[in-house]
Amino acid sequence: MAGRLALMHRIYLELGPKKVFACSLDWPGWCRVDRSEEPAIDRLTDYAPRYRVIAERAGLDFAPGEPVVVERVKGSSTTDFGAPDAEPSADAEPAGPATLARDVALLRAAWALFDQTAAATPEELRKGPRGGGRDRTRMVEHVTEAERAYARRLGVRYPPYRSVADRDAMREELAALLLEGGSGTWSTRYACRRVAWHVIDHLWEMEDRRSFS
């Protein structure tokens, strides 16, 4: 039994009116959306090799095991729009210093890979099927401004950035608060997952759209 539990990958499902998010409870930011439960779980699993890059950047072994749904939460129109919007009850469970340090290491890895990818990406990105999608600079601005808004939910308040140093200072303050287990309108673990998801989602989008082939 102990071996079986060690290999269990705990996930929860956020059920919107039209779409479903499958999210890992223990690997922050690893969330994928689809039209129903099974496709969402399959999509989450399909992205395991891409999340492995983030885990390895954080210095962690990545062996999540088979996904097991441990909770379902009610989503909203935001879920259908393509963003997670509901906090699972599992995030209210106490998290020790080692767990918080691991979560923050993964968030830092996501930040580092996003910045690295943006630096190596041309300004113009391949458009979506309807001709939409942000180019690189606008995508980077969107991600950093969203982080500022997310940080306010934990009481970390910064004016619009005037430099990369301002952005990095906000990230450091946010990471320190998460390491301490600080919370606001979001719990600590949900905040880390939600911030990481947004960074990773656009990291993968940038990787996919920078190829014109």
Coordinates of C-alpha atoms in Angstrom, one line a residue:
M1 CA 0.0 0.0 0.0
A2 CA 2.8 2.4 0.9
G3 CA 4.4 1.9 -2.5
R4 CA 1.1 2.5 -4.3
L5 CA 0.4 5.7 -2.4
A6 CA 4.0 7.0 -3.2
L7 CA 3.2 6.7 -6.9
M8 CA -0.2 8.4 -6.7
H9 CA -0.4 11.7 -8.5
R10 CA -3.1 13.7 -6.7
I11 CA -5.1 15.9 -9.0
Y12 CA -8.3 17.8 -8.7
L13 CA -10.9 18.8 -11.3
E14 CA -12.4 22.2 -11.6
L15 CA -15.8 21.8 -13.4
G16 CA -16.9 24.8 -15.4
P17 CA -20.2 24.9 -17.3
K18 CA -18.5 24.0 -20.5
K19 CA -14.8 23.2 -19.7
V20 CA -12.8 21.3 -17.1
F21 CA -9.4 22.0 -15.6
A22 CA -7.3 19.1 -14.4
C23 CA -4.7 20.4 -11.9
S24 CA -1.9 18.8 -10.0
L25 CA -2.1 19.4 -6.2
D26 CA 1.6 18.8 -5.7
W27 CA 3.2 20.2 -8.8
P28 CA 2.3 23.9 -8.9
G29 CA 1.3 25.2 -12.3
W30 CA 0.7 21.9 -13.9
C31 CA -2.9 22.4 -15.0
R32 CA -4.6 21.8 -18.4
V33 CA -8.1 22.4 -19.6
D34 CA -10.4 20.6 -22.0
R35 CA -14.1 20.1 -22.7
S36 CA -14.7 17.3 -20.2
E37 CA -13.0 15.3 -17.4
E38 CA -11.2 12.5 -19.2
P39 CA -9.8 14.7 -22.0
A40 CA -8.6 17.2 -19.4
I41 CA -6.8 14.5 -17.5
D42 CA -5.3 13.1 -20.7
R43 CA -4.1 16.6 -21.7
L44 CA -2.5 17.0 -18.2
T45 CA -0.7 13.7 -18.7
D46 CA 0.4 14.6 -22.2
Y47 CA 2.2 17.7 -20.8
A48 CA 4.2 15.7 -18.3
P49 CA 7.4 15.8 -20.4
R50 CA 7.1 19.6 -20.7
Y51 CA 6.6 20.0 -16.9
R52 CA 9.6 17.7 -16.3
V53 CA 11.8 20.5 -17.7
I54 CA 10.5 22.8 -15.0
A55 CA 10.9 20.3 -12.2
E56 CA 14.5 19.5 -13.3
R57 CA 15.2 23.3 -13.4
A58 CA 14.1 23.4 -9.8
G59 CA 16.4 20.5 -9.0
L60 CA 13.6 18.0 -8.3
D61 CA 13.1 14.4 -9.4
F62 CA 10.0 14.2 -11.4
A63 CA 8.1 10.9 -11.0
P64 CA 4.4 11.9 -10.5
G65 CA 2.8 8.5 -11.0
E66 CA -0.7 7.8 -12.2
P67 CA -3.2 10.7 -11.8
V68 CA -5.8 10.1 -9.1
V69 CA -8.7 12.5 -8.8
V70 CA -9.0 13.4 -5.1
E71 CA -11.4 16.3 -5.4
R72 CA -13.9 18.1 -7.7
V73 CA -14.6 21.8 -7.3
K74 CA -17.2 24.0 -9.0
G75 CA -15.8 26.3 -11.6
S76 CA -17.2 29.4 -13.2
S77 CA -17.3 31.3 -16.5
T78 CA -13.6 32.0 -15.8
T79 CA -13.0 28.3 -16.0
D80 CA -14.7 28.3 -19.4
F81 CA -12.6 31.3 -20.5
G82 CA -9.5 29.2 -19.9
A83 CA -8.2 30.2 -16.4
P84 CA -8.5 28.2 -13.1
D85 CA -10.8 30.0 -10.7
A86 CA -11.7 27.7 -7.8
E87 CA -9.6 26.7 -4.7
P88 CA -9.7 23.1 -3.7
S89 CA -10.3 22.3 0.0
A90 CA -7.0 20.3 0.0
D91 CA -5.2 23.6 -0.1
A92 CA -6.4 24.3 3.4
E93 CA -4.4 21.4 4.7
P94 CA -1.3 22.5 6.7
A95 CA 1.9 22.7 4.6
G96 CA 5.3 22.3 6.3
P97 CA 8.4 24.3 5.4
A98 CA 9.7 21.6 3.1
T99 CA 6.5 21.6 1.1
L100 CA 6.4 25.3 0.8
A101 CA 10.1 25.5 -0.2
R102 CA 9.5 22.9 -2.9
D103 CA 6.5 24.8 -4.2
V104 CA 8.5 28.1 -4.4
A105 CA 11.4 26.3 -6.0
L106 CA 9.1 25.3 -8.8
L107 CA 7.6 28.8 -9.1
R108 CA 11.1 30.2 -9.3
A109 CA 12.0 27.6 -12.0
A110 CA 8.9 28.7 -14.0
W111 CA 9.9 32.3 -13.8
A112 CA 13.5 31.6 -14.9
L113 CA 12.4 29.5 -17.9
F114 CA 9.8 32.0 -18.9
D115 CA 12.4 34.8 -18.8
Q116 CA 15.0 32.7 -20.6
T117 CA 12.5 31.7 -23.3
A118 CA 11.3 35.3 -23.8
A119 CA 14.9 36.4 -24.3
A120 CA 15.4 33.9 -27.0
T121 CA 12.1 34.4 -28.8
P122 CA 11.6 36.8 -31.8
E123 CA 9.1 39.6 -31.3
E124 CA 6.7 38.3 -33.9
L125 CA 4.9 35.1 -32.9
R126 CA 2.8 32.8 -35.1
K127 CA -0.8 33.9 -35.0
G128 CA -3.6 31.6 -33.8
P129 CA -6.2 30.0 -36.2
R130 CA -8.2 33.3 -36.2
G131 CA -5.2 35.5 -36.5
G132 CA -5.1 36.4 -32.8
G133 CA -2.5 36.1 -30.0
R134 CA -0.1 38.5 -28.4
D135 CA 3.4 39.0 -29.7
R136 CA 6.4 38.5 -27.4
T137 CA 6.5 41.9 -25.7
R138 CA 2.8 42.1 -25.0
M139 CA 2.8 38.6 -23.7
V140 CA 5.7 39.4 -21.3
E141 CA 3.9 42.5 -20.1
H142 CA 0.6 40.5 -19.6
V143 CA 2.4 37.9 -17.5
T144 CA 4.2 40.5 -15.3
E145 CA 1.1 42.7 -14.8
A146 CA -1.0 39.6 -13.9
E147 CA 1.7 38.7 -11.3
R148 CA 1.4 42.1 -9.8
A149 CA -2.4 41.7 -9.5
Y150 CA -2.0 38.2 -8.0
A151 CA 0.5 39.4 -5.5
R152 CA -2.0 42.0 -4.2
R153 CA -4.2 39.1 -3.1
L154 CA -1.5 38.2 -0.6
G155 CA -0.8 41.8 0.4
V156 CA 2.2 42.4 -1.7
R157 CA 1.6 45.7 -3.5
Y158 CA 3.8 47.3 -6.1
P159 CA 3.2 50.2 -8.5
P160 CA 3.6 49.6 -12.2
Y161 CA 7.1 48.4 -12.9
R162 CA 9.6 50.9 -14.1
S163 CA 12.4 48.3 -14.6
V164 CA 13.2 44.6 -14.5
A165 CA 14.7 45.3 -11.1
D166 CA 11.2 46.3 -9.8
R167 CA 9.7 43.1 -11.2
D168 CA 12.4 41.0 -9.6
A169 CA 11.9 42.8 -6.2
M170 CA 8.2 42.0 -6.3
R171 CA 8.9 38.4 -7.2
E172 CA 11.4 38.1 -4.3
E173 CA 8.9 39.6 -1.8
L174 CA 6.2 37.3 -3.1
A175 CA 8.4 34.2 -2.9
A176 CA 9.5 35.1 0.7
L177 CA 5.8 35.5 1.7
L178 CA 4.9 32.1 0.2
L179 CA 7.9 30.5 2.0
E180 CA 6.5 31.8 5.3
G181 CA 3.1 30.4 4.6
G182 CA 1.5 33.9 4.3
S183 CA -1.9 34.0 2.8
G184 CA -4.6 36.6 1.9
T185 CA -7.7 36.0 -0.2
W186 CA -5.9 33.0 -1.6
S187 CA -4.3 30.3 0.5
T188 CA -0.5 29.9 0.2
R189 CA -0.5 26.8 -1.9
Y190 CA -3.3 27.9 -4.2
A191 CA -1.5 31.3 -4.7
C192 CA 1.7 29.5 -5.7
R193 CA -0.2 27.2 -8.1
R194 CA -2.2 30.0 -9.6
V195 CA 0.8 32.2 -10.2
A196 CA 2.9 29.3 -11.5
W197 CA 0.1 28.2 -13.8
H198 CA -0.1 31.6 -15.5
V199 CA 3.6 31.8 -16.1
I200 CA 3.8 28.2 -17.4
D201 CA 0.8 28.5 -19.6
H202 CA 2.3 31.5 -21.4
L203 CA 5.8 29.9 -21.4
W204 CA 4.3 26.9 -23.3
E205 CA 2.3 29.2 -25.6
M206 CA 5.4 31.2 -26.4
E207 CA 7.3 28.0 -27.2
D208 CA 4.5 26.7 -29.4
R209 CA 4.0 30.0 -31.3
R210 CA 7.6 31.0 -31.9
S211 CA 7.9 28.4 -34.7
F212 CA 6.5 29.4 -38.1
S213 CA 7.1 26.0 -39.6

